[in-house]
mmCIF file of C-alpha atoms (C1' of nucleotides) in Angstrom:
data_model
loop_
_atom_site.group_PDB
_atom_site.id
_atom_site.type_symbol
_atom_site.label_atom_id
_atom_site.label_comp_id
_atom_site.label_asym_id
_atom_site.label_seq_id
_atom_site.Cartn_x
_atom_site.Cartn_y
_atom_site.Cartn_z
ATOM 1 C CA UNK A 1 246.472 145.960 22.793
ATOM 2 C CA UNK A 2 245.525 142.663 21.380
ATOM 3 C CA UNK A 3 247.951 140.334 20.893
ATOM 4 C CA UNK A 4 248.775 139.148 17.535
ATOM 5 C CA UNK A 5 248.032 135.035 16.932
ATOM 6 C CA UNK A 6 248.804 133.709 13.928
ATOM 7 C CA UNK A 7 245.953 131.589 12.298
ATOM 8 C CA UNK A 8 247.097 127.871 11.355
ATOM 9 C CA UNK A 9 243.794 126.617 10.063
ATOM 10 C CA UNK A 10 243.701 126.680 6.387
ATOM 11 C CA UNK A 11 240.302 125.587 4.711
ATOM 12 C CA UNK A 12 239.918 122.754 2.331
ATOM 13 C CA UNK A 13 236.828 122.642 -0.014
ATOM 14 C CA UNK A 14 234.964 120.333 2.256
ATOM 15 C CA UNK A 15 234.985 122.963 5.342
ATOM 16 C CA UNK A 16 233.789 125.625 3.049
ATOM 17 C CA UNK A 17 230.892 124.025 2.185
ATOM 18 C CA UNK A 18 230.698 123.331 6.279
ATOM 19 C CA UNK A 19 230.656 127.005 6.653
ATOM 20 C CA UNK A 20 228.183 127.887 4.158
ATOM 21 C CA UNK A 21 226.099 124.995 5.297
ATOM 22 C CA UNK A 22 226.252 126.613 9.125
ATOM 23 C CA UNK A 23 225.399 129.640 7.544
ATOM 24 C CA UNK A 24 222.168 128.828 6.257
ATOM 25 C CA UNK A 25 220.842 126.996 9.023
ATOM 26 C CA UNK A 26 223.234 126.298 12.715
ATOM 27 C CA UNK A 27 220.780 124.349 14.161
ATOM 28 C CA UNK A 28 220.682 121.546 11.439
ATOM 29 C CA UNK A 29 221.787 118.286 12.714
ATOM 30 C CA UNK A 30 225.518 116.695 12.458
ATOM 31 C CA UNK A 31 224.313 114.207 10.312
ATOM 32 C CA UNK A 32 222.479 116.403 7.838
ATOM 33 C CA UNK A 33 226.205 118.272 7.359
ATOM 34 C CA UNK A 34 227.453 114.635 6.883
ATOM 35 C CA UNK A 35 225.489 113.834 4.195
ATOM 36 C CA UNK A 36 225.836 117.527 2.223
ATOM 37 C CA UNK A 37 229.402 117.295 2.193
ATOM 38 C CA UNK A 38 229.841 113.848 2.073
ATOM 39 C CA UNK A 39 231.591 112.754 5.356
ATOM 40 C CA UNK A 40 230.521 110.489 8.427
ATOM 41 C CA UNK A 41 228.763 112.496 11.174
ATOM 42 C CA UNK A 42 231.633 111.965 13.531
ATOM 43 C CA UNK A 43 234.226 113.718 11.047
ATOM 44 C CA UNK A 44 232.115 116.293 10.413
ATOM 45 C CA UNK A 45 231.399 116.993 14.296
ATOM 46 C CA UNK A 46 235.097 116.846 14.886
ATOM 47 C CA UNK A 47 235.512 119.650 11.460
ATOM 48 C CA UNK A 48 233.149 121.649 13.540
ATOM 49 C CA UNK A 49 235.161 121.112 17.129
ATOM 50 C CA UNK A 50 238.308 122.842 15.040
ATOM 51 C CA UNK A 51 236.767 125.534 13.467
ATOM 52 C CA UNK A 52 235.751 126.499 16.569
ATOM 53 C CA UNK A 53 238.849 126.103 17.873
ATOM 54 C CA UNK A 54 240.572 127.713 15.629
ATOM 55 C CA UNK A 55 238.576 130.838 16.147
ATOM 56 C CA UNK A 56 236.973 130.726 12.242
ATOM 57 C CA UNK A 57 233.677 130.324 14.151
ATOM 58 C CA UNK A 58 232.967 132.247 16.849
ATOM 59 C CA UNK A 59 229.937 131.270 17.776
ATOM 60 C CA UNK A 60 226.476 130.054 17.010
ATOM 61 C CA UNK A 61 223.869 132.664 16.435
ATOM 62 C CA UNK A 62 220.431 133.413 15.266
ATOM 63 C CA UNK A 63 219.345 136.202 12.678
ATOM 64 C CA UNK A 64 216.648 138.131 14.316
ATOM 65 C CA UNK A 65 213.955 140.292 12.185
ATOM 66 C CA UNK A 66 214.337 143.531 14.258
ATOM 67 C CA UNK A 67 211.336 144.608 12.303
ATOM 68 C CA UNK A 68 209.367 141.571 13.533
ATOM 69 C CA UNK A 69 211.028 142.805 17.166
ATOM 70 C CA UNK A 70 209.554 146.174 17.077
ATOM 71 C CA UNK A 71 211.679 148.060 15.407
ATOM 72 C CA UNK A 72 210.469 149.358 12.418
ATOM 73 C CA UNK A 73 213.313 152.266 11.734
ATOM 74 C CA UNK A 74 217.293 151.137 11.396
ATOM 75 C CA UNK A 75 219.669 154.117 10.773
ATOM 76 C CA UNK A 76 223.437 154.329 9.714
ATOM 77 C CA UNK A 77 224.436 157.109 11.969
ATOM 78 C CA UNK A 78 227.948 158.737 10.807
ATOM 79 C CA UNK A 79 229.560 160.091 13.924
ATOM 80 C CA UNK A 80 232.446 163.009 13.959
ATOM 81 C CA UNK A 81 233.028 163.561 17.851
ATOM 82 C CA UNK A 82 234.122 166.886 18.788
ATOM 83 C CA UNK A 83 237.603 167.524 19.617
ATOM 84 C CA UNK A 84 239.055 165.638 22.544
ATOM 85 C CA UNK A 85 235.384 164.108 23.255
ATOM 86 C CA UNK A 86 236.566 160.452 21.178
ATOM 87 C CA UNK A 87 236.622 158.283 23.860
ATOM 88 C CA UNK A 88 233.426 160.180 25.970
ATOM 89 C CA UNK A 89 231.516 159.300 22.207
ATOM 90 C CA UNK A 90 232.905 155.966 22.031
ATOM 91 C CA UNK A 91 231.930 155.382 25.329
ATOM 92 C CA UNK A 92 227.884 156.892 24.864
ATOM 93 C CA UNK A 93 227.759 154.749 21.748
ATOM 94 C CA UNK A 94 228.344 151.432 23.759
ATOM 95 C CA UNK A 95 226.172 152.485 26.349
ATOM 96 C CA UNK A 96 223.038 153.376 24.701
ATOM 97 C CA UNK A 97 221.471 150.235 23.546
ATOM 98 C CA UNK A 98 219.626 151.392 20.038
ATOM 99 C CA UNK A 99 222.981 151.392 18.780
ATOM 100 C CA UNK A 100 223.341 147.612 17.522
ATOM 101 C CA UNK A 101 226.514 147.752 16.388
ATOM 102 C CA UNK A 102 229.300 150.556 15.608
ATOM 103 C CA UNK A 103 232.934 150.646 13.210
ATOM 104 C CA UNK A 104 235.715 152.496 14.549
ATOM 105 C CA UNK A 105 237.291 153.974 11.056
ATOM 106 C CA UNK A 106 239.906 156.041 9.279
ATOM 107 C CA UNK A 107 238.976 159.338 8.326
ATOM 108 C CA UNK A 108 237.322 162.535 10.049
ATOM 109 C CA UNK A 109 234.088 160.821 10.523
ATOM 110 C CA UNK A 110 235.476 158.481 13.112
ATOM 111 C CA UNK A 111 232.242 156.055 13.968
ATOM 112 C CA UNK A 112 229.745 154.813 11.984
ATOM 113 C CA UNK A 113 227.008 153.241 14.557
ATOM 114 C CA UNK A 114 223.932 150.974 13.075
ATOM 115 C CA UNK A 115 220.368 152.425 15.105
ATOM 116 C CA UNK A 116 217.415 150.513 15.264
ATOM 117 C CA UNK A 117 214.586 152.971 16.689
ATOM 118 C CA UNK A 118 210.429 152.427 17.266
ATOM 119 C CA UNK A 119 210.050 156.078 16.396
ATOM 120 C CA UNK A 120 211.094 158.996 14.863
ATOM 121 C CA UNK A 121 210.707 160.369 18.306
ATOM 122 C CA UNK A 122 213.284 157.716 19.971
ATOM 123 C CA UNK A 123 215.787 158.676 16.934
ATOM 124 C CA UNK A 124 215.521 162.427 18.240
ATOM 125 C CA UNK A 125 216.104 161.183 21.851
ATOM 126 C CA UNK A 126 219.287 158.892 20.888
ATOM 127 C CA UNK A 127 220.548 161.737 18.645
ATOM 128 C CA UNK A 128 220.160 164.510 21.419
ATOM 129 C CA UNK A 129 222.930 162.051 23.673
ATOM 130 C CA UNK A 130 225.781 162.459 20.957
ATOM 131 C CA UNK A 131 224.650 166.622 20.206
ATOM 132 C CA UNK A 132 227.097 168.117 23.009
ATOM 133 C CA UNK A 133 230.151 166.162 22.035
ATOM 134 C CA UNK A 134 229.912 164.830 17.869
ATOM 135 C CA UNK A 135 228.549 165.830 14.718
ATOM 136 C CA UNK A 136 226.286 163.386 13.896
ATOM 137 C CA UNK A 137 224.701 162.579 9.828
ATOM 138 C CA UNK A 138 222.178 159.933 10.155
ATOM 139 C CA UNK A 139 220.615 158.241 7.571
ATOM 140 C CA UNK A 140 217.592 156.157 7.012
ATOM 141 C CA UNK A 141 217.577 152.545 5.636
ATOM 142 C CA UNK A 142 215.559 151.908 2.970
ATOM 143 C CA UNK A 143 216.452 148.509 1.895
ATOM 144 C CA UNK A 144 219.464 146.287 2.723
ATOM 145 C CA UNK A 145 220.359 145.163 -1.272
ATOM 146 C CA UNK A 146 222.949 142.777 0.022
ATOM 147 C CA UNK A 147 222.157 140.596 3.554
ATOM 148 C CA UNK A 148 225.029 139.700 5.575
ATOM 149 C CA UNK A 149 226.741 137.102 3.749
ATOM 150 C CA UNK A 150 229.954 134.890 3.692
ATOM 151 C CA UNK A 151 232.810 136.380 1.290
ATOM 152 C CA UNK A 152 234.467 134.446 -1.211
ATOM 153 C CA UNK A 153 236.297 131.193 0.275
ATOM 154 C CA UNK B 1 206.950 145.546 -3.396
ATOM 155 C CA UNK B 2 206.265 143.210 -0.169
ATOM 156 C CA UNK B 3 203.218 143.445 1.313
ATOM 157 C CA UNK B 4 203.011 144.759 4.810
ATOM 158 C CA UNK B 5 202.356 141.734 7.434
ATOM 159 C CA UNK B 6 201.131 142.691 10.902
ATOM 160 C CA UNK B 7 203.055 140.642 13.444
ATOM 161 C CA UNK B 8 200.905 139.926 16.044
ATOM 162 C CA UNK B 9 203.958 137.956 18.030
ATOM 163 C CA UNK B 10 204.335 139.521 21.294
ATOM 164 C CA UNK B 11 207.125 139.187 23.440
ATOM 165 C CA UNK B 12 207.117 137.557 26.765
ATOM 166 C CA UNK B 13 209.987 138.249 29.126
ATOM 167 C CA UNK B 14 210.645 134.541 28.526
ATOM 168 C CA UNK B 15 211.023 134.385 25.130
ATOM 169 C CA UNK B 16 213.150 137.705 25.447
ATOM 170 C CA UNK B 17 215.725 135.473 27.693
ATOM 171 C CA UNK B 18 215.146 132.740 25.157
ATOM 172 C CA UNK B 19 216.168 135.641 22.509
ATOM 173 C CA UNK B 20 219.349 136.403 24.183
ATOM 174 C CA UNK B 21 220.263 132.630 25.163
ATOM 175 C CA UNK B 22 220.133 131.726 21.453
ATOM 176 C CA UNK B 23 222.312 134.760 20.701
ATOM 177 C CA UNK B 24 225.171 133.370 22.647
ATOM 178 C CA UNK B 25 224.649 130.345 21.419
ATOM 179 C CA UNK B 26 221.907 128.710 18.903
ATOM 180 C CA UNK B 27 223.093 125.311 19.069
ATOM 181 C CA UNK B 28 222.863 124.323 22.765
ATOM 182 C CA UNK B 29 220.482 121.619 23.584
ATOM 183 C CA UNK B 30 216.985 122.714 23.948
ATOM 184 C CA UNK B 31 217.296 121.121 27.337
ATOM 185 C CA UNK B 32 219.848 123.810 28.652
ATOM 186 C CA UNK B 33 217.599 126.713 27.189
ATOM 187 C CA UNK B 34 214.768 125.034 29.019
ATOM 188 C CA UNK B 35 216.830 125.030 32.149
ATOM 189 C CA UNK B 36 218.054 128.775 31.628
ATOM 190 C CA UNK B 37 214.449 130.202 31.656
ATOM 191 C CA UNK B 38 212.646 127.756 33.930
ATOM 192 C CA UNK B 39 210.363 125.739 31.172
ATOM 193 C CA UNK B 40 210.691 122.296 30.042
ATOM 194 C CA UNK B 41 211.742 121.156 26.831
ATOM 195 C CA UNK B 42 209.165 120.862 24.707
ATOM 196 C CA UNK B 43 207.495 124.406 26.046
ATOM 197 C CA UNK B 44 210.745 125.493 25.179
ATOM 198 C CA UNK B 45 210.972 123.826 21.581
ATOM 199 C CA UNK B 46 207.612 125.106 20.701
ATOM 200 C CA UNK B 47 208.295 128.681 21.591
ATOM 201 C CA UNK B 48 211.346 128.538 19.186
ATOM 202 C CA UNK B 49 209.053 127.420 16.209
ATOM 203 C CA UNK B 50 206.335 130.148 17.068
ATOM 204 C CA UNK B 51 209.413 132.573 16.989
ATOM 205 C CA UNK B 52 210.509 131.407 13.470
ATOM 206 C CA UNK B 53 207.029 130.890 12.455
ATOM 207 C CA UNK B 54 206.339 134.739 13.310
ATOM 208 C CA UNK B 55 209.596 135.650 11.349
ATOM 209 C CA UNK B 56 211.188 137.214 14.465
ATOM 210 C CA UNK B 57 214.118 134.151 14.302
ATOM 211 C CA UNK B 58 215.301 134.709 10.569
ATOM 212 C CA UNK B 59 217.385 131.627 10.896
ATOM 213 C CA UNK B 60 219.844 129.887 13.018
ATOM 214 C CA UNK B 61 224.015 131.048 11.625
ATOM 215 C CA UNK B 62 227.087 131.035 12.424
ATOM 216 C CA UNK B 63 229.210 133.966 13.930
ATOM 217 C CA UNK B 64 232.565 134.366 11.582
ATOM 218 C CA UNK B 65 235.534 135.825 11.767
ATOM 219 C CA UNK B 66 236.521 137.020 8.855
ATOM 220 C CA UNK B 67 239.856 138.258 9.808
ATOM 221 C CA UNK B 68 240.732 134.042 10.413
ATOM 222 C CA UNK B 69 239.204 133.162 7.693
ATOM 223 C CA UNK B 70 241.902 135.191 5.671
ATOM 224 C CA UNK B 71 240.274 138.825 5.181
ATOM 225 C CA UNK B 72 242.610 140.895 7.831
ATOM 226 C CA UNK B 73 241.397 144.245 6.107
ATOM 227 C CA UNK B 74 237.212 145.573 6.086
ATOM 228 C CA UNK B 75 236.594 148.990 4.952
ATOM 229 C CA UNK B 76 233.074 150.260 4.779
ATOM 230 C CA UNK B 77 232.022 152.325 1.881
ATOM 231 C CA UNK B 78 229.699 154.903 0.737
ATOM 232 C CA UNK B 79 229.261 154.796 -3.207
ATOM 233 C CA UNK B 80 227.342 157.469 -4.423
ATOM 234 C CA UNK B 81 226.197 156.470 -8.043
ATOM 235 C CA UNK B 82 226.393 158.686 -10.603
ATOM 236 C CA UNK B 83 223.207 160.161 -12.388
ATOM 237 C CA UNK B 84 220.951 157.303 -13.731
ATOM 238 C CA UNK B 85 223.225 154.916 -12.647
ATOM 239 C CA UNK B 86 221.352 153.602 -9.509
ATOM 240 C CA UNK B 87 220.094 150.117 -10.433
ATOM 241 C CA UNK B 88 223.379 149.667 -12.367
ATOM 242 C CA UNK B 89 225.441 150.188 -8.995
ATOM 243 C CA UNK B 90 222.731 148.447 -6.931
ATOM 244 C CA UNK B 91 223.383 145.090 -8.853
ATOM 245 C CA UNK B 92 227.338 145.675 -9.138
ATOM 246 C CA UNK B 93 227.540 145.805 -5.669
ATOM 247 C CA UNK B 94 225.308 142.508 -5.352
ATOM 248 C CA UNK B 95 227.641 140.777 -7.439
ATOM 249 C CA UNK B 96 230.814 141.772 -5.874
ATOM 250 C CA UNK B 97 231.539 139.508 -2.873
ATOM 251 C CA UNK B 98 233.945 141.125 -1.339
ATOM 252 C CA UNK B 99 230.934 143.285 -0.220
ATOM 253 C CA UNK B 100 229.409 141.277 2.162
ATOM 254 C CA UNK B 101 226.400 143.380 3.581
ATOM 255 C CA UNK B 102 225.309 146.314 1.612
ATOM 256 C CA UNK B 103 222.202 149.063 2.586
ATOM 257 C CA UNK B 104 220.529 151.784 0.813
ATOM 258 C CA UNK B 105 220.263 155.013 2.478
ATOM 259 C CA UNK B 106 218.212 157.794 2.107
ATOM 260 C CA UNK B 107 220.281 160.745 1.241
ATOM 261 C CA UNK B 108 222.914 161.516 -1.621
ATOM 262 C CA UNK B 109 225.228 158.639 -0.725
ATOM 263 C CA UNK B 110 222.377 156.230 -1.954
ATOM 264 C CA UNK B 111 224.323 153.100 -0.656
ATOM 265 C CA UNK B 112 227.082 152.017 2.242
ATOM 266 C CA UNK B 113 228.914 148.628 1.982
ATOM 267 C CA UNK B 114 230.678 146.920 4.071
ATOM 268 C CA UNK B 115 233.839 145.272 2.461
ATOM 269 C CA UNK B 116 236.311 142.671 3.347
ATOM 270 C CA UNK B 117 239.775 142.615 1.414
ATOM 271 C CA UNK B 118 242.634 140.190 1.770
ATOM 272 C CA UNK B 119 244.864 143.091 0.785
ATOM 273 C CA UNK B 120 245.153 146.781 -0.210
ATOM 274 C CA UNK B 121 245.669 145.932 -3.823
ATOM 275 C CA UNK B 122 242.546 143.625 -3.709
ATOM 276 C CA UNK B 123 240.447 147.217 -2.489
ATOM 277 C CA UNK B 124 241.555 148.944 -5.309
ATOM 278 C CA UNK B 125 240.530 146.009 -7.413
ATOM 279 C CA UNK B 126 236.898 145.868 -6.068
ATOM 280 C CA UNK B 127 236.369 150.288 -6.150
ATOM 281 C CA UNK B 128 237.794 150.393 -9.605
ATOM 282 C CA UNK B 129 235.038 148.175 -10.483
ATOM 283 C CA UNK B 130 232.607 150.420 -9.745
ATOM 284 C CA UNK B 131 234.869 153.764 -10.455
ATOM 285 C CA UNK B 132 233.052 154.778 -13.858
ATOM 286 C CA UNK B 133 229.304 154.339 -12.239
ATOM 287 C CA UNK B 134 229.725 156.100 -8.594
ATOM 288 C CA UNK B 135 231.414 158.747 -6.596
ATOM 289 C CA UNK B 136 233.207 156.499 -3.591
ATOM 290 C CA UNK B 137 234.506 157.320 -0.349
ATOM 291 C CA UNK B 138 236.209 154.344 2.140
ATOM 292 C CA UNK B 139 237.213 154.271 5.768
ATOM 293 C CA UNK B 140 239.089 151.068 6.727
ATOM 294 C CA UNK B 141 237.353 149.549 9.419
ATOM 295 C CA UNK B 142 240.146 150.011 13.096
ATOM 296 C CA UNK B 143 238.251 148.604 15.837
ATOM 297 C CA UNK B 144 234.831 147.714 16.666
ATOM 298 C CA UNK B 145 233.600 149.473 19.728
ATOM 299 C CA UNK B 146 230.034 147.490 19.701
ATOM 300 C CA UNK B 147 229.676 143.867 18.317
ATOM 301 C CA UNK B 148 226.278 143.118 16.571
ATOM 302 C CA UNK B 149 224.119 142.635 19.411
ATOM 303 C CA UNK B 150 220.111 142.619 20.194
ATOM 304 C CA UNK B 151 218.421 145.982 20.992
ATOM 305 C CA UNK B 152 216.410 146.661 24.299
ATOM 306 C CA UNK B 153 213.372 143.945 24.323
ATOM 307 C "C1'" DG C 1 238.381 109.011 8.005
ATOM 308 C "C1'" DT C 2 234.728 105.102 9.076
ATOM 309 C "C1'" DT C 3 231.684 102.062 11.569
ATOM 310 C "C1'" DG C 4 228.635 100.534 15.283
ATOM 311 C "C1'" DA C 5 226.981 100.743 20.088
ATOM 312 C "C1'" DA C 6 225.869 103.628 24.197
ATOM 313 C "C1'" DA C 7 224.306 108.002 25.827
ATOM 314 C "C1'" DA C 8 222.131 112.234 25.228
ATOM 315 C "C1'" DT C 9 218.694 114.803 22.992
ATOM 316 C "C1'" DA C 10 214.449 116.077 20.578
ATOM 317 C "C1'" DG C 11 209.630 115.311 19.137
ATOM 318 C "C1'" DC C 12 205.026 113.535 19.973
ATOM 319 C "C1'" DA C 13 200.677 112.470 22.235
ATOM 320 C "C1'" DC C 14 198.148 113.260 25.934
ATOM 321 C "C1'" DG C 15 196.524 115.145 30.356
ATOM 322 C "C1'" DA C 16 196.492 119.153 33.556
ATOM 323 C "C1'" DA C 17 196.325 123.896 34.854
ATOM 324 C "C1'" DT D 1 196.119 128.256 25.419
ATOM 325 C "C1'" DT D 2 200.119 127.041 27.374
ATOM 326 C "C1'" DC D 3 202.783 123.880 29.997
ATOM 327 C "C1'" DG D 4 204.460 119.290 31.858
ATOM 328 C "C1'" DT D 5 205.158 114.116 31.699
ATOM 329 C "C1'" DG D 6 206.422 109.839 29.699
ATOM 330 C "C1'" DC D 7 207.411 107.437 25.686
ATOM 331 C "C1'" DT D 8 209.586 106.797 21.135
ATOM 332 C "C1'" DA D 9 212.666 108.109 17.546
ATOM 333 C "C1'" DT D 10 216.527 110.595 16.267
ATOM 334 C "C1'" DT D 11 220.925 112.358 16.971
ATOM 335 C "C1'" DT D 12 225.442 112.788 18.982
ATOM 336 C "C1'" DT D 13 229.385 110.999 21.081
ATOM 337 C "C1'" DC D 14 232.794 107.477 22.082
ATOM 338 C "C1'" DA D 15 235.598 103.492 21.223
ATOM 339 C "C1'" DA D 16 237.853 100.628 18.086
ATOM 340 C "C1'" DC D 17 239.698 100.246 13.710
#
DNA sequence: GTTGAAAATAGCACGAA
DNA sequence: TTCGTGCTATTTTCAAC
């Protein structure tokens, strides 16, 4: 159990546009962010130092193009693990690699897992793991209409 | 309709440890990358361009989180639109922030959002907007058993 | 928060493998 | 082609205000 911490940082206007900034491009230098939000480098460095701190930012990251990677096929896989077999699924799910990411929710359907296969063939194989202890639905995505993005600040 | 691009980038096992470097963190010095897979800098800082130039880095972000930044509740959501009522839901969705990644699915439930809320009144808000267009269903997001993370290179 | 100097870092041209 | 070296330019950090 995760201990509860109560989050002191409050965002003004200017560390907004920091965030969105970071968003679109982490690697830009300090003293580009100065000069789109209107601050000295060192301020804005020091802005960054806090968020961090804070634990608003987690980290710095890059947005990878599985496609590009070799994986042509992501799937939202909906997974309702037999009874007593929640933690064996929850366990498989971390282990097996193809599964880039995976919700823990409310509701009979207890995971929802993100797949990113090179095959039809390697969706069968990751599938066939879960088929002694869930019910799995899995479906194909066809587009992503809205791209990870920040929500309203 | 995009047109199909053959990416003829082909992973080395170094840039597949540059990959993962710049996962944990996209804004070290290119020095320190160099050091972590044994090439100097500027091998190092040309490999990063080809891997943006070959659209396998999408861009350099920032890791958030959202609970911090004042969004304690996510729910994800499939919205099943209701006859003719596709593109109408498709572009609702798009405009609702609180929906901060959103894919289409192949299946009945043609779409599956994932939503951040500062509060339970605040969900309501954002399904009643789409109430008369779609068939919903939402599961509040517990835990998260895997954290976005790279598949096997 | 700002400014200015020192230190660290990145980019470039060129030569080597 | 891909990588390394040395040089220059940029960027970041630190101190003082």
């Amino acid at each position: 159990m995760k201990r509860l911490r109560s989050e002191t940082h409050s965002l003004d206007e200017i560390d907004a546009r920091l965030l969105a900034a970071l968003e679109q491009d982490a690697r830009q230098p300090i003293s580009e962010l100065a000069r789109l939000v209107g601050l000295s480098a060192p301020s804005v460095s020091e802005r960054i130092r806090k968020l961090q701190e804070s634990g608003i930012i987690r980290s710095f990251t890059v947005d990878i193009d599985t496609k590009a990677l070799g994986y042509p096929i992501g799937a939202m896989v909906r997974v309702r693990p037999l009874p007593g077999k929640i933690h064996l699924v929850e366990k498989l799910i971390q282990e097996i690699p193809q599964f880039i990411e995976c919700y823990k929710l409310t509701g009979e359907d207890a995971f929802f897992a993100h797949m990113l296969v090179r095959s039809v063939e390697e969706m069968d194989d990751v599938l066939e793991s879960l088929v002694d202890h869930a019910m799995t639905y899995t479906a194909v995505i066809k587009t992503t209409p809205v791209k990870r993005r920040l929500p309203p600040l």
